[in-house]
PDB file of C-alpha atoms and ligand atoms in Angstrom:
ATOM      1  CA  UNK A   3     -11.859   5.346   1.293  1.00  0.00           C
ATOM      2  CA  UNK A   4     -11.380   6.448   4.897  1.00  0.00           C
ATOM      3  CA  UNK A   5      -9.122   9.492   5.130  1.00  0.00           C
ATOM      4  CA  UNK A   6      -6.013   9.449   7.269  1.00  0.00           C
ATOM      5  CA  UNK A   7      -3.582  11.922   8.808  1.00  0.00           C
ATOM      6  CA  UNK A   8      -0.096  12.166   7.315  1.00  0.00           C
ATOM      7  CA  UNK A   9       2.512  13.724   9.643  1.00  0.00           C
ATOM      8  CA  UNK A  10       5.843  14.762   8.099  1.00  0.00           C
ATOM      9  CA  UNK A  11       8.514  15.882  10.556  1.00  0.00           C
ATOM     10  CA  UNK A  12      12.173  16.629  10.198  1.00  0.00           C
ATOM     11  CA  UNK A  13      15.041  19.081  10.327  1.00  0.00           C
ATOM     12  CA  UNK A  14      14.862  22.544   8.803  1.00  0.00           C
ATOM     13  CA  UNK A  15      15.135  22.763   5.022  1.00  0.00           C
ATOM     14  CA  UNK A  16      14.974  18.995   4.614  1.00  0.00           C
ATOM     15  CA  UNK A  17      12.410  19.318   1.841  1.00  0.00           C
ATOM     16  CA  UNK A  18       9.443  18.412   4.039  1.00  0.00           C
ATOM     17  CA  UNK A  19       7.216  21.215   2.797  1.00  0.00           C
ATOM     18  CA  UNK A  20       7.701  20.387  -0.889  1.00  0.00           C
ATOM     19  CA  UNK A  21       6.967  16.719  -0.204  1.00  0.00           C
ATOM     20  CA  UNK A  22       3.971  17.431   1.969  1.00  0.00           C
ATOM     21  CA  UNK A  23       2.466  19.922  -0.488  1.00  0.00           C
ATOM     22  CA  UNK A  24       2.935  17.644  -3.496  1.00  0.00           C
ATOM     23  CA  UNK A  25       1.510  14.658  -1.653  1.00  0.00           C
ATOM     24  CA  UNK A  26      -1.567  16.601  -0.505  1.00  0.00           C
ATOM     25  CA  UNK A  27      -2.205  17.775  -4.071  1.00  0.00           C
ATOM     26  CA  UNK A  28      -1.927  14.254  -5.464  1.00  0.00           C
ATOM     27  CA  UNK A  29      -4.195  12.603  -2.929  1.00  0.00           C
ATOM     28  CA  UNK A  30      -6.681  15.489  -2.600  1.00  0.00           C
ATOM     29  CA  UNK A  31      -5.932  16.231   1.055  1.00  0.00           C
ATOM     30  CA  UNK A  32      -5.558  19.570   2.820  1.00  0.00           C
ATOM     31  CA  UNK A  33      -1.950  20.672   3.367  1.00  0.00           C
ATOM     32  CA  UNK A  34      -0.930  22.590   6.493  1.00  0.00           C
ATOM     33  CA  UNK A  35       2.554  24.055   6.943  1.00  0.00           C
ATOM     34  CA  UNK A  36       2.866  24.249  10.734  1.00  0.00           C
ATOM     35  CA  UNK A  37       6.250  26.008  10.458  1.00  0.00           C
ATOM     36  CA  UNK A  38       4.513  28.887   8.670  1.00  0.00           C
ATOM     37  CA  UNK A  39       2.386  29.350  11.785  1.00  0.00           C
ATOM     38  CA  UNK A  40       5.478  29.652  14.029  1.00  0.00           C
ATOM     39  CA  UNK A  41       6.963  32.020  11.472  1.00  0.00           C
ATOM     40  CA  UNK A  42       3.825  34.206  11.506  1.00  0.00           C
ATOM     41  CA  UNK A  43       3.978  34.489  15.321  1.00  0.00           C
ATOM     42  CA  UNK A  44       7.659  35.442  14.968  1.00  0.00           C
ATOM     43  CA  UNK A  45       6.834  38.130  12.427  1.00  0.00           C
ATOM     44  CA  UNK A  46       4.243  39.521  14.852  1.00  0.00           C
ATOM     45  CA  UNK A  47       6.861  39.649  17.629  1.00  0.00           C
ATOM     46  CA  UNK A  48       9.367  41.424  15.361  1.00  0.00           C
ATOM     47  CA  UNK A  49       6.823  43.954  14.159  1.00  0.00           C
ATOM     48  CA  UNK A  50       5.674  44.747  17.693  1.00  0.00           C
ATOM     49  CA  UNK A  51       9.129  45.493  19.057  1.00  0.00           C
ATOM     50  CA  UNK A  52       9.302  42.292  21.106  1.00  0.00           C
ATOM     51  CA  UNK A  53      12.800  41.486  19.887  1.00  0.00           C
ATOM     52  CA  UNK A  54      15.538  43.793  21.116  1.00  0.00           C
ATOM     53  CA  UNK A  55      19.184  43.000  20.315  1.00  0.00           C
ATOM     54  CA  UNK A  56      18.195  39.461  19.428  1.00  0.00           C
ATOM     55  CA  UNK A  57      16.450  38.994  22.752  1.00  0.00           C
ATOM     56  CA  UNK A  58      12.775  37.955  22.795  1.00  0.00           C
ATOM     57  CA  UNK A  59      10.399  39.560  25.310  1.00  0.00           C
ATOM     58  CA  UNK A  60       8.535  36.362  26.166  1.00  0.00           C
ATOM     59  CA  UNK A  61       6.082  37.972  28.605  1.00  0.00           C
ATOM     60  CA  UNK A  62       4.935  40.534  26.042  1.00  0.00           C
ATOM     61  CA  UNK A  63       4.487  37.839  23.404  1.00  0.00           C
ATOM     62  CA  UNK A  64       2.511  35.563  25.724  1.00  0.00           C
ATOM     63  CA  UNK A  65       0.281  38.487  26.713  1.00  0.00           C
ATOM     64  CA  UNK A  66      -0.482  39.240  23.056  1.00  0.00           C
ATOM     65  CA  UNK A  67      -1.116  35.642  21.988  1.00  0.00           C
ATOM     66  CA  UNK A  68      -4.932  36.004  21.992  1.00  0.00           C
ATOM     67  CA  UNK A  69      -4.499  38.886  19.507  1.00  0.00           C
ATOM     68  CA  UNK A  70      -2.571  36.803  17.003  1.00  0.00           C
ATOM     69  CA  UNK A  71      -4.829  35.282  14.367  1.00  0.00           C
ATOM     70  CA  UNK A  72      -3.343  32.830  11.888  1.00  0.00           C
ATOM     71  CA  UNK A  73      -5.105  31.357   8.908  1.00  0.00           C
ATOM     72  CA  UNK A  74      -4.366  30.143   5.395  1.00  0.00           C
ATOM     73  CA  UNK A  75      -5.633  31.083   1.976  1.00  0.00           C
ATOM     74  CA  UNK A  76      -5.934  28.193  -0.472  1.00  0.00           C
ATOM     75  CA  UNK A  77      -3.350  27.997  -3.245  1.00  0.00           C
ATOM     76  CA  UNK A  78      -4.105  30.410  -6.082  1.00  0.00           C
ATOM     77  CA  UNK A  79      -2.562  30.765  -9.548  1.00  0.00           C
ATOM     78  CA  UNK A  80       0.949  30.472  -8.113  1.00  0.00           C
ATOM     79  CA  UNK A  81       0.051  27.048  -6.639  1.00  0.00           C
ATOM     80  CA  UNK A  82       1.216  28.198  -3.210  1.00  0.00           C
ATOM     81  CA  UNK A  83      -0.934  28.351  -0.108  1.00  0.00           C
ATOM     82  CA  UNK A  84      -0.571  31.751   1.595  1.00  0.00           C
ATOM     83  CA  UNK A  85      -0.273  32.388   5.318  1.00  0.00           C
ATOM     84  CA  UNK A  86      -2.375  35.185   6.798  1.00  0.00           C
ATOM     85  CA  UNK A  87      -1.532  37.068   9.986  1.00  0.00           C
ATOM     86  CA  UNK A  88      -4.643  38.801  11.314  1.00  0.00           C
ATOM     87  CA  UNK A  89      -6.023  38.719   7.788  1.00  0.00           C
ATOM     88  CA  UNK A  90      -2.894  40.139   6.097  1.00  0.00           C
ATOM     89  CA  UNK A  91      -1.070  38.012   3.534  1.00  0.00           C
ATOM     90  CA  UNK A  92       2.444  37.611   4.996  1.00  0.00           C
ATOM     91  CA  UNK A  93       3.621  34.638   2.918  1.00  0.00           C
ATOM     92  CA  UNK A  94       6.670  36.529   1.640  1.00  0.00           C
ATOM     93  CA  UNK A  95       7.568  38.286   4.904  1.00  0.00           C
ATOM     94  CA  UNK A  96       7.650  35.087   6.969  1.00  0.00           C
ATOM     95  CA  UNK A  97      10.316  33.476   4.726  1.00  0.00           C
ATOM     96  CA  UNK A  98      13.066  36.059   5.304  1.00  0.00           C
ATOM     97  CA  UNK A  99      16.317  35.331   7.149  1.00  0.00           C
ATOM     98  CA  UNK A 100      15.250  37.842   9.813  1.00  0.00           C
ATOM     99  CA  UNK A 101      12.284  35.630  10.699  1.00  0.00           C
ATOM    100  CA  UNK A 102      14.363  32.435  10.364  1.00  0.00           C
ATOM    101  CA  UNK A 103      16.816  33.933  12.854  1.00  0.00           C
ATOM    102  CA  UNK A 104      14.174  34.310  15.594  1.00  0.00           C
ATOM    103  CA  UNK A 105      11.667  31.538  14.889  1.00  0.00           C
ATOM    104  CA  UNK A 106      13.251  28.787  16.981  1.00  0.00           C
ATOM    105  CA  UNK A 107      13.341  30.851  20.212  1.00  0.00           C
ATOM    106  CA  UNK A 108       9.696  31.810  19.591  1.00  0.00           C
ATOM    107  CA  UNK A 109       8.782  28.167  18.927  1.00  0.00           C
ATOM    108  CA  UNK A 110      10.412  27.133  22.213  1.00  0.00           C
ATOM    109  CA  UNK A 111       7.902  29.168  24.266  1.00  0.00           C
ATOM    110  CA  UNK A 112       5.422  26.648  25.769  1.00  0.00           C
ATOM    111  CA  UNK A 113       2.401  29.002  25.557  1.00  0.00           C
ATOM    112  CA  UNK A 114       3.079  29.577  21.847  1.00  0.00           C
ATOM    113  CA  UNK A 115       3.262  25.830  21.263  1.00  0.00           C
ATOM    114  CA  UNK A 116       0.051  25.150  23.184  1.00  0.00           C
ATOM    115  CA  UNK A 117      -1.885  27.703  21.192  1.00  0.00           C
ATOM    116  CA  UNK A 118      -0.592  26.578  17.799  1.00  0.00           C
ATOM    117  CA  UNK A 119      -1.013  22.887  18.656  1.00  0.00           C
ATOM    118  CA  UNK A 120      -4.670  23.548  19.433  1.00  0.00           C
ATOM    119  CA  UNK A 121      -5.162  25.320  16.089  1.00  0.00           C
ATOM    120  CA  UNK A 122      -3.350  22.509  14.253  1.00  0.00           C
ATOM    121  CA  UNK A 123      -5.524  19.837  15.846  1.00  0.00           C
ATOM    122  CA  UNK A 124      -8.570  21.794  14.705  1.00  0.00           C
ATOM    123  CA  UNK A 125      -7.354  21.599  11.089  1.00  0.00           C
ATOM    124  CA  UNK A 126      -7.107  17.810  11.386  1.00  0.00           C
ATOM    125  CA  UNK A 127     -10.465  17.184  13.011  1.00  0.00           C
ATOM    126  CA  UNK A 128     -11.893  15.519   9.885  1.00  0.00           C
ATOM    127  CA  UNK A 129      -8.587  13.829   8.983  1.00  0.00           C
ATOM    128  CA  UNK A 130      -7.683  14.022   5.256  1.00  0.00           C
ATOM    129  CA  UNK A 131      -4.729  16.251   6.105  1.00  0.00           C
ATOM    130  CA  UNK A 132      -0.986  16.355   5.437  1.00  0.00           C
ATOM    131  CA  UNK A 133       0.877  18.470   7.991  1.00  0.00           C
ATOM    132  CA  UNK A 134       4.602  19.081   8.179  1.00  0.00           C
ATOM    133  CA  UNK A 135       6.696  20.373  11.071  1.00  0.00           C
ATOM    134  CA  UNK A 136       8.781  19.215  14.016  1.00  0.00           C
ATOM    135  CA  UNK A 137       6.319  17.645  16.454  1.00  0.00           C
ATOM    136  CA  UNK A 138       3.378  16.599  14.296  1.00  0.00           C
ATOM    137  CA  UNK A 139       3.829  12.838  14.730  1.00  0.00           C
ATOM    138  CA  UNK A 140       4.885  13.106  18.369  1.00  0.00           C
ATOM    139  CA  UNK A 141       2.647  15.795  19.900  1.00  0.00           C
ATOM    140  CA  UNK A 142       0.062  17.245  17.531  1.00  0.00           C
ATOM    141  CA  UNK A 143      -1.222  13.960  16.036  1.00  0.00           C
ATOM    142  CA  UNK A 144       0.339  11.044  17.940  1.00  0.00           C
ATOM    143  CA  UNK A 145      -2.379   8.873  16.343  1.00  0.00           C
ATOM    144  CA  UNK A 146      -1.486   9.807  12.737  1.00  0.00           C
ATOM    145  CA  UNK A 147      -1.723   6.751  10.493  1.00  0.00           C
ATOM    146  CA  UNK A 148       1.381   7.661   8.477  1.00  0.00           C
ATOM    147  CA  UNK A 149       4.369   9.355  10.094  1.00  0.00           C
ATOM    148  CA  UNK A 150       7.456  10.265   8.115  1.00  0.00           C
ATOM    149  CA  UNK A 151      10.715  11.583   9.545  1.00  0.00           C
ATOM    150  CA  UNK A 152      12.877  13.345   6.964  1.00  0.00           C
ATOM    151  CA  UNK A 153      16.609  13.668   7.348  1.00  0.00           C
ATOM    152  CA  UNK A 154      19.467  15.073   5.236  1.00  0.00           C
ATOM    153  CA  UNK A 155      22.906  16.467   6.082  1.00  0.00           C
ATOM    154  CA  UNK A 156      23.103  20.108   7.229  1.00  0.00           C
ATOM    155  CA  UNK A 157      25.302  20.966   4.218  1.00  0.00           C
ATOM    156  CA  UNK A 158      22.851  19.586   1.661  1.00  0.00           C
ATOM    157  CA  UNK A 159      20.012  21.380   3.420  1.00  0.00           C
ATOM    158  CA  UNK A 160      21.930  24.686   3.442  1.00  0.00           C
ATOM    159  CA  UNK A 161      22.607  24.443  -0.317  1.00  0.00           C
ATOM    160  CA  UNK A 162      18.913  23.867  -0.982  1.00  0.00           C
ATOM    161  CA  UNK A 163      17.879  26.811   1.197  1.00  0.00           C
ATOM    162  CA  UNK A 164      20.395  29.208  -0.434  1.00  0.00           C
ATOM    163  CA  UNK A 165      19.018  28.265  -3.853  1.00  0.00           C
ATOM    164  CA  UNK A 166      15.455  28.842  -2.652  1.00  0.00           C
ATOM    165  CA  UNK A 167      16.287  32.247  -1.111  1.00  0.00           C
ATOM    166  CA  UNK A 168      18.185  33.375  -4.209  1.00  0.00           C
ATOM    167  CA  UNK A 169      15.241  32.384  -6.412  1.00  0.00           C
ATOM    168  CA  UNK A 170      13.088  34.634  -4.241  1.00  0.00           C
ATOM    169  CA  UNK A 171      15.568  37.486  -4.678  1.00  0.00           C
ATOM    170  CA  UNK A 172      16.946  37.482  -1.140  1.00  0.00           C
ATOM    171  CA  UNK A 173      20.685  38.122  -1.015  1.00  0.00           C
ATOM    172  CA  UNK A 174      22.338  35.618   1.261  1.00  0.00           C
ATOM    173  CA  UNK A 175      25.445  33.522   1.645  1.00  0.00           C
ATOM    174  CA  UNK A 176      25.983  29.835   2.256  1.00  0.00           C
ATOM    175  CA  UNK A 177      27.867  30.210   5.549  1.00  0.00           C
ATOM    176  CA  UNK A 178      25.165  32.255   7.289  1.00  0.00           C
ATOM    177  CA  UNK A 179      22.403  29.953   6.047  1.00  0.00           C
ATOM    178  CA  UNK A 180      24.338  26.906   7.277  1.00  0.00           C
ATOM    179  CA  UNK A 181      24.897  28.577  10.658  1.00  0.00           C
ATOM    180  CA  UNK A 182      21.175  29.361  10.945  1.00  0.00           C
ATOM    181  CA  UNK A 183      20.211  25.788  10.070  1.00  0.00           C
ATOM    182  CA  UNK A 184      22.627  24.359  12.656  1.00  0.00           C
ATOM    183  CA  UNK A 185      21.424  26.770  15.329  1.00  0.00           C
ATOM    184  CA  UNK A 186      17.757  26.004  14.640  1.00  0.00           C
ATOM    185  CA  UNK A 187      18.476  22.252  14.712  1.00  0.00           C
ATOM    186  CA  UNK A 188      20.161  22.730  18.080  1.00  0.00           C
ATOM    187  CA  UNK A 189      17.301  24.746  19.609  1.00  0.00           C
ATOM    188  CA  UNK A 190      14.578  22.546  18.043  1.00  0.00           C
ATOM    189  CA  UNK A 191      16.088  19.278  19.311  1.00  0.00           C
ATOM    190  CA  UNK A 192      17.012  20.454  22.814  1.00  0.00           C
ATOM    191  CA  UNK A 193      14.005  22.545  23.858  1.00  0.00           C
ATOM    192  CA  UNK A 194      11.934  21.219  26.779  1.00  0.00           C
ATOM    193  CA  UNK A 195       8.528  21.437  25.139  1.00  0.00           C
ATOM    194  CA  UNK A 196       7.931  18.841  22.381  1.00  0.00           C
ATOM    195  CA  UNK A 197      11.472  18.809  20.962  1.00  0.00           C
ATOM    196  CA  UNK A 198      12.127  17.615  17.438  1.00  0.00           C
ATOM    197  CA  UNK A 199      12.587  13.871  17.533  1.00  0.00           C
ATOM    198  CA  UNK A 200      11.535  10.901  15.490  1.00  0.00           C
ATOM    199  CA  UNK A 201       8.278   9.303  16.637  1.00  0.00           C
ATOM    200  CA  UNK A 202       8.871   5.640  17.444  1.00  0.00           C
ATOM    201  CA  UNK A 203       6.483   4.521  14.725  1.00  0.00           C
ATOM    202  CA  UNK A 204       7.740   6.954  12.035  1.00  0.00           C
ATOM    203  CA  UNK A 205       9.355   5.773   8.799  1.00  0.00           C
ATOM    204  CA  UNK A 206      12.652   7.506   8.050  1.00  0.00           C
ATOM    205  CA  UNK A 207      13.424   9.127   4.718  1.00  0.00           C
ATOM    206  CA  UNK A 208      17.051  10.134   4.235  1.00  0.00           C
ATOM    207  CA  UNK A 209      16.817  12.287   1.132  1.00  0.00           C
ATOM    208  CA  UNK A 210      20.439  13.447   0.755  1.00  0.00           C
ATOM    209  CA  UNK A 211      20.755  11.739  -2.599  1.00  0.00           C
ATOM    210  CA  UNK A 212      17.142  11.577  -3.715  1.00  0.00           C
ATOM    211  CA  UNK A 213      15.490  13.666  -6.384  1.00  0.00           C
ATOM    212  CA  UNK A 214      12.053  15.179  -5.759  1.00  0.00           C
ATOM    213  CA  UNK A 215      10.288  12.643  -8.069  1.00  0.00           C
ATOM    214  CA  UNK A 216      12.099   9.760  -6.303  1.00  0.00           C
ATOM    215  CA  UNK A 217      10.991  10.913  -2.882  1.00  0.00           C
ATOM    216  CA  UNK A 218       7.433  11.389  -4.127  1.00  0.00           C
ATOM    217  CA  UNK A 219       7.355   7.771  -5.402  1.00  0.00           C
ATOM    218  CA  UNK A 220       8.632   6.606  -2.017  1.00  0.00           C
ATOM    219  CA  UNK A 221       5.957   8.606  -0.203  1.00  0.00           C
ATOM    220  CA  UNK A 222       3.100   7.476  -2.480  1.00  0.00           C
ATOM    221  CA  UNK A 223       4.123   3.892  -1.810  1.00  0.00           C
ATOM    222  CA  UNK A 224       3.971   4.443   1.969  1.00  0.00           C
ATOM    223  CA  UNK A 225       0.609   6.196   1.625  1.00  0.00           C
ATOM    224  CA  UNK A 226      -0.786   3.301  -0.447  1.00  0.00           C
ATOM    225  CA  UNK A 227       0.440   0.790   2.173  1.00  0.00           C
ATOM    226  CA  UNK A 228      -1.299   2.676   4.997  1.00  0.00           C
ATOM    227  CA  UNK A 229      -4.597   3.118   3.187  1.00  0.00           C
ATOM    228  CA  UNK A 230      -4.953  -0.207   1.362  1.00  0.00           C
ATOM    229  CA  UNK A 231      -7.149  -1.811   4.019  1.00  0.00           C
ATOM    230  CA  UNK A 232      -9.335   1.220   4.687  1.00  0.00           C
TER     231      UNK A 232
HETATM  232  O1  CDP B   8      11.221  25.655   6.311  1.00  0.00           O
HETATM  233  P1  CDP B   8      12.075  25.172   7.454  1.00  0.00           P
HETATM  234  O2  CDP B   8      12.153  23.684   7.491  1.00  0.00           O
HETATM  235  O3  CDP B   8      13.383  25.823   7.540  1.00  0.00           O
HETATM  236  O4  CDP B   8      11.351  25.593   8.779  1.00  0.00           O
HETATM  237  P2  CDP B   8       9.813  25.681   9.047  1.00  0.00           P
HETATM  238  O5  CDP B   8       9.151  24.364   8.832  1.00  0.00           O
HETATM  239  O6  CDP B   8       9.267  26.870   8.338  1.00  0.00           O
HETATM  240  O7  CDP B   8       9.803  25.947  10.633  1.00  0.00           O
HETATM  241  C1  CDP B   8      10.408  27.089  11.161  1.00  0.00           C
HETATM  242  C2  CDP B   8      10.714  26.854  12.637  1.00  0.00           C
HETATM  243  O8  CDP B   8       9.487  26.722  13.364  1.00  0.00           O
HETATM  244  C3  CDP B   8      11.515  25.609  12.988  1.00  0.00           C
HETATM  245  O9  CDP B   8      12.905  25.802  12.936  1.00  0.00           O
HETATM  246  C4  CDP B   8      11.049  25.313  14.417  1.00  0.00           C
HETATM  247  O10 CDP B   8      11.782  26.093  15.339  1.00  0.00           O
HETATM  248  C5  CDP B   8       9.611  25.809  14.426  1.00  0.00           C
HETATM  249  N1  CDP B   8       8.611  24.735  14.294  1.00  0.00           N
HETATM  250  C6  CDP B   8       8.261  24.019  15.422  1.00  0.00           C
HETATM  251  O11 CDP B   8       8.832  24.226  16.480  1.00  0.00           O
HETATM  252  N2  CDP B   8       7.281  23.083  15.358  1.00  0.00           N
HETATM  253  C7  CDP B   8       6.652  22.828  14.207  1.00  0.00           C
HETATM  254  N3  CDP B   8       5.682  21.922  14.193  1.00  0.00           N
HETATM  255  C8  CDP B   8       7.018  23.517  13.038  1.00  0.00           C
HETATM  256  C9  CDP B   8       8.019  24.459  13.103  1.00  0.00           C
END
């Protein structure tokens, strides 16, 4: 069967990554978390003193871009794919609230987007890939055969993220997570360079009231529809 590209876009904490990872596992495709790549660049900027009082030194970051290597290590015993920054496993470090607080300004820098888009296209060269993010169906793979746009209310998304952070042992509170989600939605949808928006040919999944197994059934059905004539 000919392999396709599955692009899953949507708002932060809408459950895209869980869906995308589970789908890739079930259909034997490669999964790429494009948000992890923006998070790794953000971690680099934080570690190199490029954020002072919440302000990003864009020039310094752009200058260092050729030095920033991002790759992935296949899922191990924990079933999770790990993100590597210049060879170092930073999977845990990129999920903190500190990184979440700066990632959208970093992701709004055009040079950062160009570099990561190029890397992402490289991952999809042979198709057979599920990638999730904000601009996968619109900019990275406008020719993806299956495009999904995931939506859920900010409150539901904040509850999910608090639960996830607590499970990882990070102390946090609902109000600050909700504020971060709203702020990232605002920056992601209003930035000039490939803002978050639904691709015209994307199918919408509103998963406010759906369980994970329900949304997986929905997604498998869409995948089967798109591949049945291949
Ligand atoms: O996990 P969550 O949905 O909260 O976010 P993520 O997928 O890890 O992405 C983190 C941030 O990276 C987003 O808020 C966007 O600012 C940025 N991003 C982007 O601009 N384009 C992408 N394709 C993926 C992420």
